[in-house]
């Protein structure tokens, strides 16, 4: 009664203590419920108020800090993503929420500064694009390089540099920087003329100032026949044929010196360039620059991942293109792995098991501690209650007795059925061509003893890996396919083995598979078939009676064991980042000559003496027309008209208009950019100039149909290389019309 009374008294107390324990921190439970049912902003605000009201509640404060950091990190990630995509309003809204959660977070202020800097870079990149559309390549390159110095991955600046590289690869014969006196067309014919006389003629025609080095031979003989080419083209030919080099001092002054290594050291200016590499190894970049650009002055700083080189501007520009193709982020892939081990165990043991043997002999009473006699039966036991002899005396006949093994009769009633599924679902991110290892299991200690004479016995322990071991090595391809080398091993302990000197070892069962496969991004491959199927059947029968059909089940015990295990591996690659190739990674780039690495190729303007130099099919450019001369009032004036903007794939018309006195018409040569537009009137016409026939009459108009190429983007320029009219049986050359441009944009 006393115990029962105490239990009744203690039950309400224990229940009250449990309720108090559950409600020990009600503010925390309310906050968790608020985050589950309300918006995060409201729930965090209420939680902050509770922490301020109860600052000693450390558990509540820790929960508040965790929730605040999680919400801030989420908003910062959204802001970074929106800023990278150019959605600045969304980025500012996300930063505003993050500031509400944590006003003093340093990354919030840094995020606003990053938005301001990105907007400034976008403005500079747009200015560079406009400069490029106007034909000012120098200003466009200056602006784009300034943006890329702060943000190497800026898409618009990279697009501007890509177009500049394409223009350089196309070998534009007359860049915009060589305007002014150098662009003036001339016709010169010199046969064994002294160099001094040639320069005097060019100086009178163009107004240029020539300064000669003391080692230049003024009486060197020059033979040069050039018609209607610019002064710049003539100087190029003159420098190459006389083994000279020039240096522009200003827009009207040119220094001429011998093209020798000694003079190159004296006159050729060098520049330095610092490359802060984000992904490439600076030592590999240095080796590439030394081998490809032949630069000797290169410095590497491993801590800053910095490479500094000093060379000519042409060599530095070539090194920039090479480093841009090397300093690329390595591809990464996320591997979603799912490993399942499906196991089924079946055990059925049913029947009567009789003793396996019957004996007759002496039971060794000296080992018996107590003898208990029943009716016709004597059992030998030890003091601990265990049967030493392990036998049962059938009848007492003195010292010699018949006996059977204990127990004499056993009824087996056992039925087991088990299913087990072992699942591992790891997600691992790995770089291209790196190995990733996964081990899910145990490390079993294995002791080893070593006996040494005059020293004693020493023991050491080694660990044996048991469980699931997976090793993968992905290789990401440019078409978003992933080649994976897979090595799977599943091991388990079969049994323990007792070795010498009581050492313990393990018998381990292993199933392994190794393969190589290639999957697309997001494709799942199933590797199955690692099956272990084991079936065992055994029976214990009483001889004779156990073999009788039907009745034999009463005199036998049947044991059936079935174990089946299968390993299934599912692997799915997700390409996180693939290799972003530079714009001209697969295109041929001009690299200069052995003597002048990175220098521009020797190509003259349209209609020049070297204009017949062969160009590849990919080097289609717009030949710049000769600047228009003063119009003759007795000749018709030629003009070009074109739409300001068209879409890719859209047809349009270019109109040539003649104004002035009547004419009989004549041929004209129209230049256009074949990389951006194609002719509809003469499809498949090769080259970058189109021959047309000007109509006769007073103020005639000629429409020439073109179409913007699908996927093209940029400014397509049109100009008239030459135009002639027939009047009174004579051919009259017309002044060139003002070039026009058509903007191609989606």
XYZ file of C-alpha atoms in Angstrom:
746
model
C 0.000 0.000 0.000
C 2.853 2.348 0.802
C 4.492 1.824 -2.601
C 1.221 2.250 -4.399
C 0.573 5.520 -2.524
C 3.987 6.885 -3.420
C 3.475 6.093 -7.086
C 0.142 7.889 -7.117
C 1.743 10.885 -5.476
C 4.738 10.943 -7.859
C 2.752 10.604 -11.092
C 1.332 14.173 -11.138
C 4.714 15.559 -10.198
C 6.442 13.749 -13.068
C 3.762 14.892 -15.495
C 4.132 18.486 -14.359
C 7.899 18.276 -14.720
C 7.527 16.969 -18.306
C 5.158 19.768 -19.241
C 7.485 22.335 -17.735
C 10.374 20.846 -19.694
C 8.405 21.074 -22.946
C 7.410 24.647 -22.209
C 10.795 25.710 -20.802
C 11.354 28.139 -23.735
C 7.941 29.143 -25.063
C 9.365 32.136 -26.971
C 11.521 29.796 -29.047
C 8.575 27.541 -29.875
C 6.475 30.542 -30.884
C 9.265 31.838 -33.134
C 9.642 28.499 -34.879
C 5.910 28.397 -35.462
C 6.010 31.952 -36.818
C 8.727 31.091 -39.355
C 6.665 28.105 -40.452
C 3.424 30.046 -40.969
C 4.321 33.688 -41.647
C 6.619 35.608 -43.949
C 10.316 35.570 -42.989
C 10.456 39.360 -42.641
C 7.628 39.515 -40.102
C 8.838 36.450 -38.211
C 12.398 37.793 -37.963
C 11.147 41.180 -36.787
C 9.103 39.566 -34.022
C 12.009 37.342 -33.082
C 14.313 40.373 -32.838
C 11.834 42.047 -30.481
C 11.734 38.933 -28.276
C 15.537 38.812 -28.102
C 15.637 42.495 -27.132
C 13.035 41.873 -24.403
C 14.887 38.807 -23.052
C 18.621 39.200 -23.745
C 19.559 36.399 -21.328
C 17.729 33.785 -23.358
C 20.821 32.431 -25.121
C 18.953 29.678 -26.962
C 16.534 32.218 -28.423
C 19.399 34.548 -29.350
C 21.279 31.757 -31.113
C 18.159 30.848 -33.103
C 17.756 34.511 -34.073
C 21.337 34.800 -35.289
C 21.035 31.629 -37.369
C 17.809 32.735 -39.030
C 19.125 36.241 -39.670
C 22.328 35.001 -41.306
C 20.404 32.520 -43.431
C 17.979 35.175 -44.714
C 20.776 37.684 -45.359
C 22.821 35.105 -47.273
C 19.787 34.252 -49.408
C 19.139 37.899 -50.318
C 22.814 38.536 -51.054
C 22.879 35.575 -53.423
C 19.804 36.907 -55.219
C 21.414 40.353 -55.448
C 24.614 38.933 -56.933
C 22.653 36.947 -59.487
C 20.528 39.939 -60.496
C 23.561 42.248 -60.710
C 25.383 39.769 -62.944
C 22.376 39.689 -65.280
C 22.111 43.489 -65.368
C 18.855 43.669 -63.384
C 19.964 46.428 -61.042
C 16.502 47.223 -59.655
C 16.049 43.649 -58.485
C 19.557 43.659 -57.021
C 18.854 46.846 -55.066
C 15.549 45.420 -53.799
C 17.303 42.281 -52.555
C 20.001 44.369 -50.861
C 17.274 46.483 -49.257
C 15.751 43.379 -47.664
C 19.183 42.224 -46.530
C 19.764 45.639 -44.948
C 16.460 45.327 -43.079
C 17.569 41.986 -41.691
C 21.079 43.159 -40.751
C 21.780 46.895 -41.232
C 25.474 46.535 -40.321
C 26.312 43.603 -42.578
C 29.503 44.509 -44.538
C 28.453 42.676 -47.698
C 25.315 44.816 -48.019
C 27.344 48.035 -48.375
C 29.758 46.235 -50.687
C 26.799 45.114 -52.799
C 25.619 48.695 -53.342
C 29.164 49.719 -54.299
C 29.353 46.807 -56.719
C 26.097 47.920 -58.370
C 27.416 51.475 -58.786
C 30.693 50.187 -60.222
C 28.872 47.816 -62.569
C 26.649 50.616 -63.871
C 29.728 52.754 -64.522
C 31.401 49.876 -66.355
C 28.270 49.266 -68.405
C 28.228 52.947 -69.394
C 31.904 52.800 -70.426
C 31.294 49.607 -72.398
C 28.350 51.196 -74.236
C 30.516 54.206 -75.065
C 33.185 51.859 -76.415
C 30.568 50.106 -78.523
C 29.340 53.407 -79.941
C 32.931 54.402 -80.736
C 33.427 51.131 -82.550
C 30.232 51.624 -84.534
C 31.496 55.048 -85.591
C 34.782 53.493 -86.741
C 36.966 54.852 -83.935
C 38.798 51.635 -83.049
C 41.348 53.380 -80.833
C 38.734 54.853 -78.488
C 36.756 51.616 -78.513
C 39.789 49.550 -77.551
C 40.778 52.023 -74.831
C 37.299 51.946 -73.285
C 36.899 48.172 -73.520
C 40.301 47.502 -71.976
C 39.512 49.833 -69.103
C 36.324 47.904 -68.382
C 37.992 44.501 -68.675
C 40.766 45.576 -66.315
C 38.143 45.923 -63.563
C 35.801 43.131 -64.700
C 37.420 40.552 -67.007
C 34.081 38.794 -67.541
C 32.062 41.854 -68.614
C 29.964 40.611 -71.561
C 29.627 43.866 -73.529
C 33.318 44.750 -73.189
C 34.258 41.224 -74.281
C 31.966 41.637 -77.282
C 33.706 44.892 -78.229
C 37.114 43.237 -77.943
C 35.838 40.310 -79.999
C 34.784 42.633 -82.785
C 38.117 44.433 -82.600
C 39.933 41.099 -82.809
C 37.799 40.078 -85.768
C 38.619 43.342 -87.480
C 42.322 42.822 -86.773
C 42.100 39.231 -87.979
C 40.384 40.459 -91.142
C 43.347 42.756 -91.711
C 41.534 46.031 -92.151
C 43.838 47.803 -94.633
C 43.221 51.351 -93.444
C 42.274 51.701 -89.762
C 40.692 54.898 -88.580
C 43.829 55.925 -86.693
C 45.669 56.559 -89.988
C 43.448 59.364 -91.167
C 44.671 62.792 -92.127
C 47.805 63.278 -94.254
C 48.631 59.565 -94.304
C 45.303 58.780 -95.947
C 45.793 61.133 -98.901
C 45.854 59.194 -102.200
C 48.825 59.662 -104.508
C 50.251 58.211 -107.711
C 54.033 57.882 -107.778
C 56.433 56.451 -110.351
C 60.125 56.230 -109.378
C 62.833 54.383 -111.230
C 66.225 54.230 -109.470
C 65.418 57.475 -107.686
C 67.352 58.436 -104.540
C 65.556 57.986 -101.250
C 65.954 61.682 -100.448
C 64.071 62.645 -103.619
C 61.230 60.200 -102.940
C 60.715 61.588 -99.429
C 60.757 65.159 -100.764
C 57.978 64.320 -103.229
C 55.884 62.656 -100.531
C 56.461 65.586 -98.203
C 55.259 68.103 -100.814
C 52.186 66.015 -101.646
C 51.070 65.287 -98.082
C 52.629 67.991 -95.934
C 54.407 65.410 -93.758
C 57.694 66.053 -91.971
C 60.344 63.337 -92.353
C 63.244 62.974 -89.900
C 66.061 60.615 -90.937
C 68.422 58.799 -88.621
C 72.132 59.395 -89.246
C 72.580 55.808 -90.435
C 69.911 56.065 -93.143
C 71.450 56.267 -96.628
C 69.735 59.196 -98.423
C 71.174 58.154 -101.792
C 69.714 54.629 -101.692
C 68.031 53.795 -105.018
C 64.256 53.384 -104.987
C 62.084 51.880 -107.736
C 58.405 52.227 -106.917
C 55.325 52.379 -109.169
C 52.072 52.923 -107.259
C 48.814 54.367 -108.524
C 46.003 55.792 -106.415
C 47.242 54.566 -103.058
C 47.470 56.361 -99.761
C 50.648 57.879 -98.398
C 50.580 55.277 -95.646
C 50.635 52.436 -98.198
C 53.507 54.029 -100.074
C 55.505 54.415 -96.866
C 54.850 50.779 -95.956
C 56.236 49.586 -99.274
C 59.152 51.979 -99.035
C 60.097 50.826 -95.518
C 59.901 47.131 -96.386
C 61.858 47.329 -99.628
C 64.611 49.535 -98.162
C 64.849 47.656 -94.816
C 63.833 50.715 -92.908
C 61.401 51.322 -90.063
C 59.266 54.319 -89.216
C 57.931 55.864 -86.038
C 55.045 58.318 -85.936
C 56.053 61.286 -83.803
C 52.735 63.071 -84.310
C 50.093 63.277 -87.010
C 52.451 65.137 -89.362
C 55.944 63.968 -88.370
C 57.596 60.625 -89.173
C 60.966 59.344 -87.968
C 62.773 56.921 -90.305
C 65.594 54.689 -89.060
C 67.301 51.448 -90.200
C 65.517 48.230 -89.312
C 68.370 46.684 -87.330
C 68.381 45.182 -83.808
C 70.578 48.008 -82.500
C 68.262 50.708 -83.823
C 65.217 48.820 -82.634
C 66.599 48.995 -79.103
C 67.131 52.731 -79.461
C 63.831 53.743 -81.037
C 61.284 51.031 -80.391
C 59.257 51.866 -77.316
C 58.479 49.185 -74.757
C 55.461 48.881 -72.497
C 54.715 46.808 -69.414
C 51.581 44.811 -68.763
C 50.465 43.170 -65.518
C 48.270 40.085 -65.761
C 46.402 39.164 -62.594
C 45.457 35.618 -63.458
C 42.242 34.246 -62.031
C 42.527 30.588 -63.082
C 45.774 29.838 -64.909
C 49.097 29.026 -63.312
C 51.429 32.035 -63.745
C 54.407 29.778 -64.412
C 52.582 28.096 -67.276
C 51.571 31.501 -68.628
C 55.195 32.643 -68.424
C 56.372 29.558 -70.304
C 53.768 30.168 -73.024
C 54.735 33.842 -73.422
C 58.430 33.030 -73.598
C 57.846 30.358 -76.216
C 55.215 32.066 -78.371
C 56.050 35.771 -78.023
C 59.811 35.371 -77.443
C 59.663 37.774 -74.520
C 62.637 37.734 -72.170
C 61.539 40.220 -69.525
C 58.844 38.335 -67.600
C 58.256 38.355 -63.841
C 56.024 35.980 -61.857
C 54.592 36.421 -58.343
C 52.978 33.209 -57.117
C 51.266 34.701 -54.049
C 49.313 37.240 -56.089
C 49.018 34.977 -59.144
C 50.604 37.860 -61.049
C 52.582 37.920 -64.283
C 54.335 41.074 -65.518
C 55.940 41.370 -68.952
C 57.827 44.097 -70.779
C 57.911 44.182 -74.557
C 56.706 46.120 -77.575
C 53.026 47.127 -77.777
C 52.453 44.633 -80.590
C 53.975 41.796 -78.553
C 51.948 42.781 -75.489
C 48.712 42.718 -77.509
C 49.580 39.253 -78.789
C 50.346 38.122 -75.227
C 46.977 39.483 -74.082
C 45.166 37.330 -76.617
C 47.189 34.281 -75.638
C 46.673 34.806 -71.904
C 42.952 35.357 -72.457
C 42.790 31.924 -74.060
C 44.717 30.365 -71.158
C 43.200 32.098 -68.150
C 39.843 30.368 -68.305
C 37.878 28.889 -65.441
C 38.097 25.127 -65.315
C 34.882 23.254 -65.993
C 33.090 21.870 -62.975
C 30.453 19.220 -62.654
C 28.076 18.217 -59.883
C 27.703 14.454 -59.600
C 24.482 13.216 -58.089
C 25.147 9.655 -56.946
C 22.586 7.251 -55.524
C 23.726 3.853 -54.263
C 21.207 1.253 -53.127
C 21.878 -2.137 -51.598
C 18.768 -4.286 -51.703
C 18.984 -7.329 -49.440
C 16.473 -10.102 -48.785
C 17.016 -12.858 -46.194
C 14.835 -15.940 -45.793
C 15.264 -18.666 -43.124
C 12.898 -21.566 -42.510
C 13.810 -24.253 -39.978
C 11.060 -26.700 -39.052
C 11.011 -30.239 -37.646
C 12.146 -32.538 -34.856
C 15.829 -32.993 -34.378
C 16.819 -36.284 -32.771
C 20.203 -36.964 -31.146
C 22.941 -37.606 -33.665
C 24.603 -40.395 -31.606
C 23.945 -42.745 -28.666
C 26.778 -43.996 -26.474
C 27.462 -46.612 -23.846
C 30.335 -46.129 -21.415
C 31.751 -44.639 -18.262
C 30.595 -41.094 -17.384
C 33.737 -40.023 -15.456
C 32.338 -39.333 -12.014
C 35.559 -37.551 -10.992
C 34.438 -34.514 -12.988
C 31.038 -34.454 -11.399
C 30.344 -32.038 -8.576
C 26.807 -33.171 -7.836
C 24.606 -36.065 -8.857
C 20.859 -35.738 -8.871
C 18.947 -39.042 -9.007
C 15.462 -39.275 -10.399
C 13.379 -42.211 -11.442
C 15.795 -44.214 -13.602
C 17.828 -41.134 -14.604
C 21.077 -39.578 -13.338
C 22.289 -36.176 -14.586
C 25.893 -35.039 -14.039
C 26.242 -31.258 -13.343
C 28.989 -28.912 -12.198
C 28.757 -26.258 -9.521
C 27.904 -23.536 -12.059
C 24.823 -25.344 -13.264
C 26.324 -26.474 -16.621
C 26.481 -30.100 -17.735
C 30.112 -31.179 -17.861
C 29.702 -34.551 -19.441
C 27.078 -33.133 -21.808
C 25.260 -36.461 -21.793
C 22.043 -37.882 -20.417
C 22.112 -41.266 -18.637
C 19.436 -43.505 -20.095
C 19.461 -46.121 -17.303
C 21.601 -46.864 -14.260
C 23.476 -50.158 -14.584
C 26.460 -49.316 -12.423
C 29.601 -47.778 -13.866
C 28.811 -48.533 -17.512
C 25.689 -46.690 -18.668
C 24.071 -45.863 -22.042
C 23.718 -42.150 -22.824
C 22.806 -39.631 -25.525
C 23.983 -36.038 -26.178
C 22.140 -33.280 -24.356
C 19.505 -32.198 -25.379
C 18.062 -35.522 -26.293
C 15.222 -34.186 -28.429
C 14.834 -30.724 -30.055
C 11.822 -29.268 -31.854
C 12.804 -26.512 -34.366
C 10.102 -23.933 -35.067
C 11.897 -21.053 -36.762
C 10.795 -18.845 -39.659
C 12.656 -15.599 -40.481
C 12.061 -13.215 -43.366
C 13.956 -9.928 -43.614
C 14.279 -7.137 -46.170
C 16.785 -4.312 -45.939
C 17.546 -1.348 -48.175
C 20.736 0.609 -47.631
C 20.632 3.970 -49.406
C 23.411 6.515 -49.906
C 22.678 9.673 -51.893
C 25.807 11.871 -51.893
C 26.197 14.976 -54.067
C 29.753 15.935 -54.830
C 31.151 18.798 -56.908
C 34.442 18.184 -58.651
C 36.664 20.023 -61.105
C 37.469 18.771 -64.553
C 39.817 15.753 -64.622
C 40.086 15.622 -60.825
C 39.289 12.549 -58.762
C 36.524 12.510 -56.177
C 36.280 9.802 -53.540
C 33.332 8.824 -51.382
C 33.568 6.372 -48.487
C 30.497 5.474 -46.467
C 31.242 2.782 -43.925
C 33.613 1.944 -41.110
C 37.302 1.676 -40.360
C 37.927 -1.622 -38.568
C 41.020 -1.868 -36.378
C 43.324 -4.820 -37.077
C 46.033 -5.431 -34.489
C 49.401 -6.847 -35.435
C 51.938 -8.079 -32.890
C 55.656 -8.326 -33.543
C 58.025 -10.275 -31.335
C 61.685 -9.263 -31.314
C 64.498 -10.984 -29.495
C 65.794 -9.131 -26.412
C 63.148 -6.483 -26.985
C 59.795 -8.037 -26.365
C 56.471 -7.919 -28.082
C 55.174 -4.769 -29.785
C 51.710 -4.207 -31.129
C 50.526 -1.992 -33.964
C 47.092 -1.212 -35.304
C 45.986 -0.837 -38.885
C 42.570 0.200 -40.111
C 40.581 -1.638 -42.745
C 38.002 0.286 -44.770
C 34.706 -1.548 -44.978
C 31.532 -0.255 -46.583
C 30.827 1.695 -49.760
C 33.759 3.212 -51.635
C 33.139 5.175 -54.820
C 35.794 6.889 -56.923
C 34.878 9.025 -59.935
C 36.974 11.074 -62.361
C 34.897 13.292 -64.683
C 36.030 14.933 -67.893
C 33.775 17.746 -69.146
C 33.563 18.220 -72.913
C 32.608 21.363 -74.802
C 29.285 19.898 -75.955
C 28.126 19.597 -72.303
C 28.859 15.897 -72.218
C 30.732 14.354 -69.316
C 33.001 11.319 -69.562
C 33.245 9.605 -66.181
C 35.557 6.890 -64.906
C 33.693 5.051 -62.155
C 35.169 2.630 -59.626
C 32.652 1.160 -57.155
C 33.465 -1.230 -54.321
C 31.062 -2.549 -51.685
C 32.541 -4.633 -48.879
C 31.184 -6.189 -45.698
C 32.448 -8.394 -42.866
C 31.696 -12.051 -43.446
C 33.164 -13.387 -40.213
C 35.916 -12.879 -37.694
C 39.021 -15.043 -37.866
C 41.124 -15.779 -34.806
C 44.799 -15.751 -35.663
C 47.928 -16.748 -33.788
C 48.598 -15.239 -30.375
C 44.907 -14.380 -30.002
C 45.131 -11.863 -32.839
C 41.885 -11.041 -34.577
C 41.383 -10.704 -38.333
C 38.353 -10.353 -40.565
C 37.091 -12.139 -43.593
C 35.697 -9.440 -45.902
C 33.316 -9.990 -48.776
C 33.785 -7.578 -51.682
C 31.886 -6.675 -54.816
C 33.431 -4.159 -57.184
C 32.848 -2.675 -60.616
C 34.961 -0.330 -62.748
C 33.818 1.286 -65.982
C 34.056 4.384 -68.170
C 30.987 6.060 -69.594
C 29.986 9.287 -71.312
C 26.759 11.024 -70.369
C 24.962 14.191 -71.393
C 24.264 16.941 -68.913
C 21.398 15.720 -66.706
C 21.371 12.175 -68.109
C 21.074 9.387 -65.527
C 22.895 6.092 -65.942
C 21.985 3.002 -63.915
C 24.692 0.471 -63.119
C 23.115 -2.685 -61.738
C 23.618 -6.424 -61.777
C 26.024 -6.781 -58.844
C 23.897 -9.610 -57.427
C 24.825 -12.114 -54.784
C 22.249 -14.934 -54.682
C 22.800 -17.693 -52.134
C 20.447 -20.610 -51.415
C 21.204 -23.399 -48.957
C 19.118 -26.340 -47.884
C 20.006 -28.923 -45.206
C 18.083 -31.616 -43.335
C 18.626 -33.645 -40.165
C 16.755 -36.991 -40.395
C 16.441 -40.036 -38.259
C 17.764 -42.857 -40.418
C 15.003 -44.952 -41.854
C 12.022 -43.252 -40.300
C 13.047 -39.788 -41.549
C 12.853 -40.961 -45.175
C 9.276 -42.269 -45.028
C 7.049 -40.045 -47.196
C 4.702 -37.925 -45.110
C 5.584 -39.581 -41.822
C 9.239 -38.646 -42.230
C 8.531 -35.014 -41.314
C 7.997 -36.176 -37.715
C 11.485 -37.692 -37.592
C 13.446 -34.941 -39.431
C 14.332 -31.235 -39.243
C 14.566 -29.178 -42.496
C 16.627 -25.935 -42.735
C 16.255 -23.675 -45.821
C 18.334 -20.485 -46.103
C 18.069 -17.930 -48.932
C 20.105 -14.686 -49.129
C 19.963 -12.319 -52.099
C 21.731 -8.959 -52.331
C 21.901 -6.512 -55.256
C 23.883 -3.292 -55.629
C 22.400 -0.525 -57.815
C 24.297 2.657 -58.707
C 22.630 5.700 -60.304
C 24.878 8.557 -61.398
C 23.733 11.862 -62.913
C 26.202 14.599 -63.973
C 25.176 18.255 -63.814
C 27.551 20.627 -65.599
C 27.960 23.611 -63.287
C 30.379 25.527 -65.502
C 31.798 24.641 -68.871
C 34.755 26.101 -70.694
C 33.960 29.588 -72.045
C 36.081 29.898 -75.168
C 37.386 33.314 -76.235
C 35.884 34.834 -79.345
C 38.851 33.985 -81.577
C 39.951 30.803 -79.829
C 39.425 28.767 -82.989
C 40.256 31.482 -85.509
C 43.634 32.207 -87.026
C 45.241 35.297 -85.522
C 47.964 37.451 -86.988
C 51.184 37.030 -84.994
C 53.579 39.251 -86.952
C 56.933 37.999 -88.171
C 59.963 36.433 -86.542
C 61.643 39.833 -86.405
C 58.541 41.734 -85.225
C 56.329 39.470 -83.129
C 52.729 40.656 -83.007
C 53.165 43.356 -85.659
C 50.323 44.103 -88.057
C 50.508 42.301 -91.418
C 51.685 44.159 -94.500
C 48.392 44.846 -96.274
C 47.706 47.931 -98.338
C 44.453 49.765 -98.956
C 41.984 48.957 -101.688
C 43.232 49.850 -105.111
C 46.816 50.050 -103.873
C 49.858 48.381 -105.308
C 49.646 45.484 -102.889
C 45.877 45.160 -102.981
C 46.165 42.034 -105.074
C 47.716 40.132 -102.202
C 45.602 37.028 -101.574
C 43.241 36.996 -98.640
C 41.513 34.025 -97.111
C 37.769 33.631 -97.439
C 37.311 34.548 -93.770
C 39.101 37.860 -94.188
C 36.303 39.703 -95.951
C 36.434 43.388 -95.055
C 35.069 46.621 -96.438
C 37.714 48.377 -98.548
C 37.749 52.024 -97.573
C 36.971 54.236 -100.578
C 39.252 57.046 -101.543
C 38.096 60.285 -99.902
C 35.873 62.328 -102.170
C 37.554 65.080 -104.077
C 36.013 68.446 -104.797
C 32.951 67.925 -106.994
C 33.112 69.173 -110.553
C 29.983 71.221 -111.276
C 29.934 69.791 -114.807
C 29.645 66.174 -113.585
C 26.714 64.434 -111.854
C 27.103 63.891 -108.101
C 26.778 60.369 -106.724
C 25.078 59.715 -103.364
C 24.219 56.611 -101.292
C 21.040 56.104 -99.267
C 20.377 53.217 -96.862
C 18.113 52.492 -93.880
C 19.551 53.286 -90.481
C 18.798 49.926 -88.898
C 17.647 46.453 -89.954
C 17.196 43.142 -88.196
C 19.284 40.010 -88.781
C 17.946 38.138 -91.811
C 15.919 41.145 -93.010
C 16.294 42.325 -96.669
C 16.827 45.988 -97.485
C 17.778 48.190 -100.437
C 20.760 50.461 -100.988
C 19.950 53.367 -103.343
C 22.530 55.047 -105.598
C 21.359 58.462 -106.812
C 22.880 60.643 -109.547
C 22.115 64.348 -109.484
C 23.194 66.838 -112.168
C 23.249 66.857 -115.967
C 22.035 63.905 -117.997
C 24.462 61.043 -118.583
C 24.686 57.793 -120.494
C 25.331 55.702 -117.352
C 28.373 53.618 -116.633
C 29.957 50.994 -114.369
C 30.486 51.413 -110.626
C 32.168 49.285 -107.996
C 30.282 49.065 -104.698
C 32.109 47.909 -101.543
C 30.265 46.291 -98.616
C 30.934 44.158 -95.565
C 30.396 40.522 -96.586
C 30.636 39.313 -93.000
C 27.422 41.142 -92.084
C 25.370 41.386 -95.298
C 24.955 39.438 -98.527
C 23.865 40.513 -102.002
C 20.456 39.439 -103.278
C 20.963 40.718 -106.829
C 24.180 38.778 -107.355
C 24.112 35.906 -104.832
C 27.301 33.949 -104.430
C 29.413 36.742 -105.901
C 32.900 36.421 -104.433
C 34.982 39.224 -102.973
C 33.890 42.205 -100.984
C 32.961 44.498 -103.915
C 29.943 44.381 -106.181
C 29.945 45.634 -109.790
C 26.779 47.524 -110.755
C 25.665 49.500 -113.802
C 24.561 53.088 -113.274
C 21.447 53.917 -115.362
C 21.311 56.672 -117.969
C 19.174 59.778 -117.855
C 18.666 62.798 -115.633
C 18.858 62.109 -111.860
C 18.557 58.307 -112.237
C 18.185 55.971 -109.218
C 19.561 52.476 -108.822
C 18.397 50.110 -106.073
C 20.736 47.315 -105.023
C 19.172 44.682 -102.788
C 20.977 43.215 -99.781
C 20.051 41.102 -96.799
C 21.507 41.098 -93.299
C 23.023 37.732 -92.501
C 21.170 35.677 -89.853
C 22.777 36.140 -86.471
C 24.808 39.168 -87.608
C 25.230 42.151 -85.333
C 27.098 45.419 -85.841
C 27.514 48.248 -88.330
C 27.637 47.259 -92.012
C 29.442 49.884 -94.082
C 28.917 50.638 -97.763
C 31.053 52.753 -100.079
C 31.813 53.358 -103.752
C 35.298 52.343 -104.807
C 35.017 53.741 -108.322
C 32.343 55.091 -110.660
C 32.481 56.140 -114.318
C 30.009 57.822 -116.682
C 30.012 57.822 -120.475
C 29.389 61.193 -122.025
C 30.086 62.056 -125.700
C 32.036 58.821 -126.218
C 34.349 59.552 -123.296
C 34.543 57.870 -119.875
C 34.497 60.320 -116.970
C 35.471 59.309 -113.424
C 33.005 60.436 -110.750
C 34.065 61.548 -107.287
C 33.446 58.887 -104.606
C 30.211 59.168 -102.666
C 30.087 59.589 -98.905
C 30.101 56.110 -97.244
C 26.993 55.047 -95.317
C 26.388 52.524 -92.567
C 23.475 50.232 -91.676
C 23.083 49.148 -88.085
C 22.172 45.443 -87.707
C 20.571 44.699 -84.373
C 17.780 42.411 -83.140
